[in-house]
Amino acid sequence: MLYPDTMLSKLILRCSCLILILLIIGCHSNTADFPAKYYLAISKRDTAYLKITKRENYFYGKYIVQYGNSAKDSGEIRGNILGDTLLGDYFYIPSSGAVKKRKPFALLQNGKTLRLGSGAVMSFMDIPYYAPEVAINYDSVKFVFNEIEQMDF
């Protein structure tokens, strides 16, 4: 016959093991399933670096623009994937060191290249976005990103 203390300790041990297993499974990172891709674009003296991770229907990553040998904008990107278009926001700290800013961000994917789009920007409650009635321009763009090997940011 088992004593109540022994049954209780076995129950606690089983519950602890179950919780530990659930934590390990829940905290397991799926980044191997969605590897980051790295891109580089050069326009005259300016260079842009892009690190993007795509997951199902959204993306996130890092975007850096180096203006010549001096100023640099650096920040995070995130948004939705709509077919071959990545549409979202760029949250960055401008080279002037001012407060963090937000601006709309659009990329058009064509094979292993990404074209940075531009369009008419509107704002609602200080949240900028591309005007829906004006098409985003992907033809005469400043940056065309080419996929590269992994690099440090």
Short mmCIF file of N, CA and C in Angstrom, two decimals:
data_model
loop_
_atom_site.label_atom_id
_atom_site.label_comp_id
_atom_site.label_asym_id
_atom_site.label_seq_id
_atom_site.Cartn_x
_atom_site.Cartn_y
_atom_site.Cartn_z
N MET A 1 0.83 -1.17 0.00
CA MET A 1 0.00 0.00 0.00
C MET A 1 0.89 1.24 0.00
N LEU A 2 0.52 2.21 -0.87
CA LEU A 2 1.31 3.44 -0.97
C LEU A 2 0.82 4.46 0.03
N TYR A 3 1.74 5.19 0.56
CA TYR A 3 1.39 6.25 1.48
C TYR A 3 0.97 7.49 0.69
N PRO A 4 0.11 8.32 1.24
CA PRO A 4 -0.35 9.53 0.54
C PRO A 4 0.80 10.44 0.12
N ASP A 5 1.84 10.57 0.95
CA ASP A 5 2.98 11.43 0.61
C ASP A 5 3.69 10.91 -0.64
N THR A 6 3.81 9.61 -0.79
CA THR A 6 4.48 9.02 -1.94
C THR A 6 3.65 9.24 -3.20
N MET A 7 2.35 9.09 -3.11
CA MET A 7 1.48 9.32 -4.27
C MET A 7 1.51 10.79 -4.67
N LEU A 8 1.52 11.66 -3.71
CA LEU A 8 1.56 13.09 -3.98
C LEU A 8 2.89 13.47 -4.65
N SER A 9 3.97 12.93 -4.16
CA SER A 9 5.27 13.26 -4.74
C SER A 9 5.38 12.71 -6.17
N LYS A 10 4.81 11.53 -6.43
CA LYS A 10 4.80 11.00 -7.80
C LYS A 10 3.96 11.86 -8.72
N LEU A 11 2.84 12.33 -8.22
CA LEU A 11 1.97 13.21 -9.00
C LEU A 11 2.68 14.53 -9.32
N ILE A 12 3.35 15.09 -8.34
CA ILE A 12 4.10 16.33 -8.55
C ILE A 12 5.22 16.10 -9.56
N LEU A 13 5.92 14.99 -9.46
CA LEU A 13 7.00 14.68 -10.40
C LEU A 13 6.46 14.54 -11.81
N ARG A 14 5.35 13.85 -11.99
CA ARG A 14 4.76 13.68 -13.33
C ARG A 14 4.29 15.02 -13.90
N CYS A 15 3.64 15.83 -13.07
CA CYS A 15 3.19 17.15 -13.54
C CYS A 15 4.38 18.03 -13.91
N SER A 16 5.42 17.98 -13.11
CA SER A 16 6.63 18.78 -13.40
C SER A 16 7.26 18.35 -14.72
N CYS A 17 7.33 17.04 -14.94
CA CYS A 17 7.89 16.55 -16.20
C CYS A 17 7.03 16.97 -17.39
N LEU A 18 5.73 16.89 -17.23
CA LEU A 18 4.81 17.30 -18.30
C LEU A 18 4.96 18.78 -18.61
N ILE A 19 5.03 19.60 -17.58
CA ILE A 19 5.21 21.05 -17.78
C ILE A 19 6.55 21.34 -18.46
N LEU A 20 7.60 20.66 -18.04
CA LEU A 20 8.92 20.85 -18.65
C LEU A 20 8.90 20.47 -20.13
N ILE A 21 8.27 19.37 -20.46
CA ILE A 21 8.19 18.95 -21.87
C ILE A 21 7.40 19.96 -22.69
N LEU A 22 6.29 20.44 -22.15
CA LEU A 22 5.50 21.45 -22.86
C LEU A 22 6.27 22.75 -23.05
N LEU A 23 7.03 23.15 -22.06
CA LEU A 23 7.86 24.36 -22.19
C LEU A 23 8.92 24.19 -23.26
N ILE A 24 9.56 23.04 -23.29
CA ILE A 24 10.59 22.80 -24.30
C ILE A 24 10.00 22.81 -25.69
N ILE A 25 8.86 22.17 -25.87
CA ILE A 25 8.20 22.15 -27.18
C ILE A 25 7.72 23.55 -27.55
N GLY A 26 7.11 24.26 -26.61
CA GLY A 26 6.57 25.59 -26.88
C GLY A 26 7.63 26.62 -27.16
N CYS A 27 8.78 26.49 -26.53
CA CYS A 27 9.85 27.48 -26.71
C CYS A 27 10.79 27.13 -27.84
N HIS A 28 10.59 25.98 -28.46
CA HIS A 28 11.45 25.58 -29.56
C HIS A 28 11.32 26.57 -30.70
N SER A 29 12.41 27.11 -31.13
CA SER A 29 12.41 28.11 -32.19
C SER A 29 12.24 27.46 -33.55
N ASN A 30 11.39 28.04 -34.38
CA ASN A 30 11.17 27.54 -35.74
C ASN A 30 11.97 28.32 -36.76
N THR A 31 13.01 29.03 -36.34
CA THR A 31 13.78 29.84 -37.28
C THR A 31 14.47 28.99 -38.34
N ALA A 32 14.73 27.72 -38.04
CA ALA A 32 15.35 26.86 -39.05
C ALA A 32 14.39 26.64 -40.21
N ASP A 33 13.08 26.68 -39.93
CA ASP A 33 12.09 26.51 -40.97
C ASP A 33 11.98 27.74 -41.87
N PHE A 34 12.35 28.90 -41.35
CA PHE A 34 12.23 30.15 -42.07
C PHE A 34 13.56 30.92 -41.99
N PRO A 35 14.55 30.51 -42.78
CA PRO A 35 15.86 31.17 -42.68
C PRO A 35 15.82 32.59 -43.25
N ALA A 36 16.66 33.44 -42.69
CA ALA A 36 16.79 34.81 -43.17
C ALA A 36 17.56 34.82 -44.49
N LYS A 37 17.20 35.77 -45.34
CA LYS A 37 17.93 35.99 -46.60
C LYS A 37 18.53 37.38 -46.55
N TYR A 38 19.68 37.53 -47.16
CA TYR A 38 20.43 38.78 -47.12
C TYR A 38 20.52 39.37 -48.52
N TYR A 39 20.40 40.70 -48.59
CA TYR A 39 20.41 41.40 -49.87
C TYR A 39 21.28 42.65 -49.77
N LEU A 40 21.80 43.06 -50.93
CA LEU A 40 22.63 44.25 -51.03
C LEU A 40 22.23 45.02 -52.27
N ALA A 41 22.16 46.36 -52.14
CA ALA A 41 21.86 47.22 -53.29
C ALA A 41 22.78 48.43 -53.22
N ILE A 42 23.28 48.85 -54.39
CA ILE A 42 24.16 50.01 -54.47
C ILE A 42 23.58 50.97 -55.50
N SER A 43 23.49 52.25 -55.11
CA SER A 43 23.01 53.30 -56.00
C SER A 43 23.93 54.50 -55.83
N LYS A 44 24.75 54.74 -56.84
CA LYS A 44 25.76 55.80 -56.79
C LYS A 44 26.65 55.58 -55.57
N ARG A 45 26.65 56.52 -54.61
CA ARG A 45 27.50 56.38 -53.43
C ARG A 45 26.77 55.74 -52.25
N ASP A 46 25.48 55.47 -52.41
CA ASP A 46 24.68 54.92 -51.32
C ASP A 46 24.60 53.39 -51.41
N THR A 47 24.61 52.76 -50.24
CA THR A 47 24.54 51.31 -50.16
C THR A 47 23.44 50.93 -49.17
N ALA A 48 22.64 49.93 -49.55
CA ALA A 48 21.56 49.47 -48.68
C ALA A 48 21.73 47.98 -48.41
N TYR A 49 21.51 47.62 -47.16
CA TYR A 49 21.59 46.23 -46.73
C TYR A 49 20.22 45.81 -46.22
N LEU A 50 19.87 44.58 -46.51
CA LEU A 50 18.55 44.08 -46.16
C LEU A 50 18.67 42.65 -45.66
N LYS A 51 18.04 42.39 -44.53
CA LYS A 51 17.95 41.03 -43.99
C LYS A 51 16.47 40.75 -43.80
N ILE A 52 15.95 39.73 -44.49
CA ILE A 52 14.51 39.45 -44.46
C ILE A 52 14.26 37.99 -44.10
N THR A 53 13.31 37.81 -43.22
CA THR A 53 12.80 36.48 -42.90
C THR A 53 11.33 36.47 -43.30
N LYS A 54 10.96 35.49 -44.11
CA LYS A 54 9.58 35.35 -44.56
C LYS A 54 8.95 34.17 -43.85
N ARG A 55 7.74 34.39 -43.36
CA ARG A 55 6.97 33.34 -42.68
C ARG A 55 5.56 33.38 -43.25
N GLU A 56 5.14 32.31 -43.84
CA GLU A 56 3.81 32.19 -44.42
C GLU A 56 3.41 33.45 -45.19
N ASN A 57 2.64 34.36 -44.58
CA ASN A 57 2.16 35.52 -45.32
C ASN A 57 2.67 36.85 -44.73
N TYR A 58 3.76 36.82 -43.96
CA TYR A 58 4.34 38.06 -43.46
C TYR A 58 5.86 37.98 -43.46
N PHE A 59 6.49 39.13 -43.29
CA PHE A 59 7.95 39.20 -43.28
C PHE A 59 8.39 40.14 -42.17
N TYR A 60 9.66 40.02 -41.80
CA TYR A 60 10.27 40.94 -40.85
C TYR A 60 11.78 40.91 -41.08
N GLY A 61 12.46 41.92 -40.60
CA GLY A 61 13.91 41.94 -40.79
C GLY A 61 14.53 43.27 -40.43
N LYS A 62 15.69 43.50 -41.01
CA LYS A 62 16.48 44.68 -40.73
C LYS A 62 16.84 45.36 -42.05
N TYR A 63 16.86 46.69 -42.03
CA TYR A 63 17.15 47.48 -43.23
C TYR A 63 18.08 48.62 -42.83
N ILE A 64 19.20 48.73 -43.54
CA ILE A 64 20.20 49.77 -43.27
C ILE A 64 20.54 50.46 -44.58
N VAL A 65 20.56 51.79 -44.55
CA VAL A 65 20.98 52.58 -45.72
C VAL A 65 22.18 53.43 -45.30
N GLN A 66 23.29 53.22 -45.97
CA GLN A 66 24.52 53.98 -45.73
C GLN A 66 24.63 55.03 -46.84
N TYR A 67 24.58 56.31 -46.47
CA TYR A 67 24.66 57.41 -47.44
C TYR A 67 26.11 57.84 -47.60
N GLY A 68 26.73 57.40 -48.67
CA GLY A 68 28.14 57.72 -48.89
C GLY A 68 28.97 57.18 -47.74
N ASN A 69 29.91 57.98 -47.28
CA ASN A 69 30.75 57.56 -46.16
C ASN A 69 30.35 58.21 -44.85
N SER A 70 29.17 58.85 -44.82
CA SER A 70 28.83 59.60 -43.62
C SER A 70 27.58 59.07 -42.92
N ALA A 71 26.43 59.54 -43.29
CA ALA A 71 25.19 59.27 -42.57
C ALA A 71 24.65 57.86 -42.83
N LYS A 72 23.83 57.39 -41.87
CA LYS A 72 23.26 56.06 -41.98
C LYS A 72 21.89 56.03 -41.29
N ASP A 73 20.90 55.42 -41.97
CA ASP A 73 19.61 55.13 -41.37
C ASP A 73 19.56 53.62 -41.10
N SER A 74 19.09 53.26 -39.94
CA SER A 74 19.09 51.85 -39.56
C SER A 74 17.83 51.53 -38.78
N GLY A 75 17.20 50.40 -39.13
CA GLY A 75 15.99 50.05 -38.40
C GLY A 75 15.42 48.70 -38.78
N GLU A 76 14.19 48.49 -38.35
CA GLU A 76 13.50 47.22 -38.54
C GLU A 76 12.38 47.38 -39.57
N ILE A 77 12.14 46.31 -40.31
CA ILE A 77 11.03 46.27 -41.26
C ILE A 77 10.11 45.13 -40.89
N ARG A 78 8.84 45.30 -41.22
CA ARG A 78 7.89 44.21 -41.03
C ARG A 78 6.63 44.53 -41.84
N GLY A 79 5.95 43.47 -42.25
CA GLY A 79 4.75 43.68 -43.02
C GLY A 79 4.19 42.38 -43.55
N ASN A 80 3.32 42.51 -44.54
CA ASN A 80 2.62 41.37 -45.13
C ASN A 80 3.14 41.06 -46.52
N ILE A 81 3.02 39.80 -46.89
CA ILE A 81 3.39 39.35 -48.23
C ILE A 81 2.11 39.15 -49.01
N LEU A 82 1.98 39.87 -50.13
CA LEU A 82 0.81 39.77 -50.99
C LEU A 82 1.29 39.35 -52.38
N GLY A 83 1.33 38.05 -52.63
CA GLY A 83 1.84 37.55 -53.91
C GLY A 83 3.34 37.78 -53.99
N ASP A 84 3.77 38.59 -54.98
CA ASP A 84 5.19 38.89 -55.14
C ASP A 84 5.56 40.24 -54.53
N THR A 85 4.66 40.82 -53.74
CA THR A 85 4.88 42.13 -53.13
C THR A 85 4.99 42.00 -51.62
N LEU A 86 5.99 42.67 -51.07
CA LEU A 86 6.16 42.75 -49.62
C LEU A 86 5.81 44.18 -49.23
N LEU A 87 4.75 44.34 -48.47
CA LEU A 87 4.23 45.66 -48.13
C LEU A 87 4.16 45.80 -46.62
N GLY A 88 4.86 46.82 -46.09
CA GLY A 88 4.87 46.99 -44.64
C GLY A 88 5.40 48.33 -44.21
N ASP A 89 6.12 48.34 -43.09
CA ASP A 89 6.63 49.56 -42.51
C ASP A 89 8.11 49.43 -42.18
N TYR A 90 8.78 50.58 -42.19
CA TYR A 90 10.19 50.69 -41.82
C TYR A 90 10.25 51.58 -40.59
N PHE A 91 10.67 51.02 -39.46
CA PHE A 91 10.84 51.75 -38.22
C PHE A 91 12.33 51.99 -38.04
N TYR A 92 12.76 53.24 -38.06
CA TYR A 92 14.19 53.51 -38.08
C TYR A 92 14.56 54.74 -37.26
N ILE A 93 15.84 54.81 -36.96
CA ILE A 93 16.41 55.99 -36.34
C ILE A 93 17.20 56.70 -37.43
N PRO A 94 16.80 57.92 -37.78
CA PRO A 94 17.49 58.62 -38.86
C PRO A 94 18.93 58.97 -38.48
N SER A 95 19.71 59.24 -39.49
CA SER A 95 21.13 59.56 -39.28
C SER A 95 21.32 60.79 -38.40
N SER A 96 20.32 61.65 -38.35
CA SER A 96 20.42 62.86 -37.53
C SER A 96 20.33 62.53 -36.04
N GLY A 97 19.97 61.29 -35.72
CA GLY A 97 19.88 60.87 -34.33
C GLY A 97 18.60 61.30 -33.65
N ALA A 98 17.64 61.73 -34.42
CA ALA A 98 16.36 62.17 -33.86
C ALA A 98 15.58 60.96 -33.33
N VAL A 99 14.35 61.20 -32.99
CA VAL A 99 13.50 60.11 -32.49
C VAL A 99 13.20 59.10 -33.59
N LYS A 100 12.79 57.91 -33.17
CA LYS A 100 12.46 56.85 -34.11
C LYS A 100 11.33 57.28 -35.02
N LYS A 101 11.45 56.96 -36.31
CA LYS A 101 10.45 57.33 -37.29
C LYS A 101 9.88 56.08 -37.94
N ARG A 102 8.77 56.30 -38.65
CA ARG A 102 8.10 55.21 -39.36
C ARG A 102 7.75 55.69 -40.74
N LYS A 103 7.99 54.83 -41.73
CA LYS A 103 7.55 55.16 -43.08
C LYS A 103 7.14 53.87 -43.79
N PRO A 104 6.29 54.00 -44.80
CA PRO A 104 5.85 52.80 -45.52
C PRO A 104 7.01 52.18 -46.28
N PHE A 105 6.92 50.89 -46.50
CA PHE A 105 8.01 50.14 -47.10
C PHE A 105 7.40 49.13 -48.07
N ALA A 106 7.89 49.09 -49.30
CA ALA A 106 7.36 48.16 -50.30
C ALA A 106 8.49 47.58 -51.14
N LEU A 107 8.44 46.29 -51.34
CA LEU A 107 9.41 45.59 -52.19
C LEU A 107 8.64 44.72 -53.18
N LEU A 108 9.16 44.65 -54.39
CA LEU A 108 8.61 43.76 -55.41
C LEU A 108 9.65 42.69 -55.69
N GLN A 109 9.27 41.43 -55.50
CA GLN A 109 10.22 40.33 -55.71
C GLN A 109 10.14 39.85 -57.15
N ASN A 110 11.34 39.70 -57.75
CA ASN A 110 11.45 39.18 -59.10
C ASN A 110 12.62 38.21 -59.09
N GLY A 111 12.34 36.92 -58.90
CA GLY A 111 13.39 35.93 -58.78
C GLY A 111 14.17 36.16 -57.50
N LYS A 112 15.48 36.36 -57.64
CA LYS A 112 16.33 36.59 -56.46
C LYS A 112 16.61 38.07 -56.22
N THR A 113 15.88 38.93 -56.92
CA THR A 113 16.06 40.37 -56.71
C THR A 113 14.80 40.98 -56.08
N LEU A 114 15.01 42.07 -55.38
CA LEU A 114 13.92 42.83 -54.78
C LEU A 114 14.07 44.28 -55.20
N ARG A 115 12.97 44.89 -55.63
CA ARG A 115 12.98 46.30 -56.05
C ARG A 115 12.26 47.12 -54.99
N LEU A 116 12.93 48.15 -54.48
CA LEU A 116 12.35 49.03 -53.48
C LEU A 116 11.39 49.99 -54.16
N GLY A 117 10.13 49.93 -53.79
CA GLY A 117 9.11 50.77 -54.41
C GLY A 117 9.00 52.13 -53.75
N SER A 118 8.37 53.04 -54.49
CA SER A 118 8.08 54.37 -53.95
C SER A 118 6.68 54.75 -54.41
N GLY A 119 6.04 55.59 -53.61
CA GLY A 119 4.69 55.99 -53.95
C GLY A 119 4.26 57.22 -53.20
N ALA A 120 3.02 57.60 -53.41
CA ALA A 120 2.46 58.76 -52.72
C ALA A 120 2.16 58.37 -51.28
N VAL A 121 2.79 59.09 -50.35
CA VAL A 121 2.63 58.77 -48.93
C VAL A 121 1.57 59.68 -48.31
N MET A 122 0.66 59.05 -47.59
CA MET A 122 -0.37 59.77 -46.84
C MET A 122 -0.17 59.41 -45.37
N SER A 123 -0.92 60.09 -44.51
CA SER A 123 -0.79 59.83 -43.08
C SER A 123 -2.17 59.90 -42.43
N PHE A 124 -2.40 58.97 -41.51
CA PHE A 124 -3.62 58.97 -40.72
C PHE A 124 -3.22 58.74 -39.27
N MET A 125 -3.52 59.70 -38.40
CA MET A 125 -3.14 59.65 -37.00
C MET A 125 -1.63 59.42 -36.84
N ASP A 126 -0.87 60.15 -37.63
CA ASP A 126 0.60 60.07 -37.64
C ASP A 126 1.15 58.71 -38.05
N ILE A 127 0.36 57.91 -38.74
CA ILE A 127 0.84 56.64 -39.28
C ILE A 127 0.89 56.77 -40.80
N PRO A 128 2.11 56.82 -41.36
CA PRO A 128 2.22 56.98 -42.81
C PRO A 128 1.90 55.67 -43.55
N TYR A 129 1.34 55.82 -44.76
CA TYR A 129 1.03 54.67 -45.60
C TYR A 129 1.00 55.13 -47.05
N TYR A 130 1.12 54.18 -47.97
CA TYR A 130 1.03 54.51 -49.39
C TYR A 130 -0.43 54.73 -49.76
N ALA A 131 -0.70 55.80 -50.49
CA ALA A 131 -2.07 56.11 -50.92
C ALA A 131 -2.58 54.97 -51.81
N PRO A 132 -3.71 54.38 -51.48
CA PRO A 132 -4.21 53.23 -52.24
C PRO A 132 -4.62 53.57 -53.67
N GLU A 133 -5.00 54.83 -53.93
CA GLU A 133 -5.44 55.18 -55.28
C GLU A 133 -4.28 55.49 -56.23
N VAL A 134 -3.05 55.53 -55.72
CA VAL A 134 -1.87 55.79 -56.55
C VAL A 134 -0.99 54.54 -56.51
N ALA A 135 -0.67 54.01 -57.67
CA ALA A 135 0.14 52.79 -57.75
C ALA A 135 1.56 53.03 -57.25
N ILE A 136 2.11 52.02 -56.57
CA ILE A 136 3.49 52.09 -56.12
C ILE A 136 4.39 51.87 -57.33
N ASN A 137 5.41 52.71 -57.47
CA ASN A 137 6.32 52.64 -58.60
C ASN A 137 7.47 51.69 -58.30
N TYR A 138 7.63 50.66 -59.14
CA TYR A 138 8.74 49.73 -59.02
C TYR A 138 9.65 49.80 -60.24
N ASP A 139 9.40 50.77 -61.16
CA ASP A 139 10.18 50.85 -62.38
C ASP A 139 11.43 51.71 -62.21
N SER A 140 11.26 52.96 -61.86
CA SER A 140 12.43 53.84 -61.68
C SER A 140 12.71 53.93 -60.18
N VAL A 141 13.45 52.94 -59.69
CA VAL A 141 13.71 52.81 -58.25
C VAL A 141 15.15 53.16 -57.93
N LYS A 142 15.37 53.53 -56.67
CA LYS A 142 16.72 53.84 -56.23
C LYS A 142 17.52 52.57 -55.98
N PHE A 143 16.89 51.57 -55.33
CA PHE A 143 17.62 50.36 -54.97
C PHE A 143 17.00 49.11 -55.58
N VAL A 144 17.85 48.30 -56.21
CA VAL A 144 17.49 46.96 -56.66
C VAL A 144 18.41 46.02 -55.88
N PHE A 145 17.81 45.22 -55.01
CA PHE A 145 18.57 44.35 -54.13
C PHE A 145 18.85 43.02 -54.79
N ASN A 146 20.08 42.56 -54.65
CA ASN A 146 20.49 41.24 -55.12
C ASN A 146 20.80 40.38 -53.90
N GLU A 147 20.38 39.12 -53.96
CA GLU A 147 20.63 38.22 -52.84
C GLU A 147 22.12 37.96 -52.71
N ILE A 148 22.61 37.95 -51.48
CA ILE A 148 24.02 37.70 -51.19
C ILE A 148 24.13 36.64 -50.10
N GLU A 149 25.36 36.21 -49.83
CA GLU A 149 25.60 35.30 -48.72
C GLU A 149 25.37 36.02 -47.40
N GLN A 150 25.26 35.30 -46.35
CA GLN A 150 25.03 35.88 -45.04
C GLN A 150 26.11 36.89 -44.68
N MET A 151 25.70 37.96 -44.01
CA MET A 151 26.64 38.97 -43.56
C MET A 151 26.23 39.44 -42.17
N ASP A 152 27.16 40.06 -41.47
CA ASP A 152 26.87 40.59 -40.13
C ASP A 152 26.28 41.97 -40.25
N PHE A 153 25.30 42.25 -39.45
CA PHE A 153 24.66 43.57 -39.41
C PHE A 153 25.08 44.28 -38.17
#
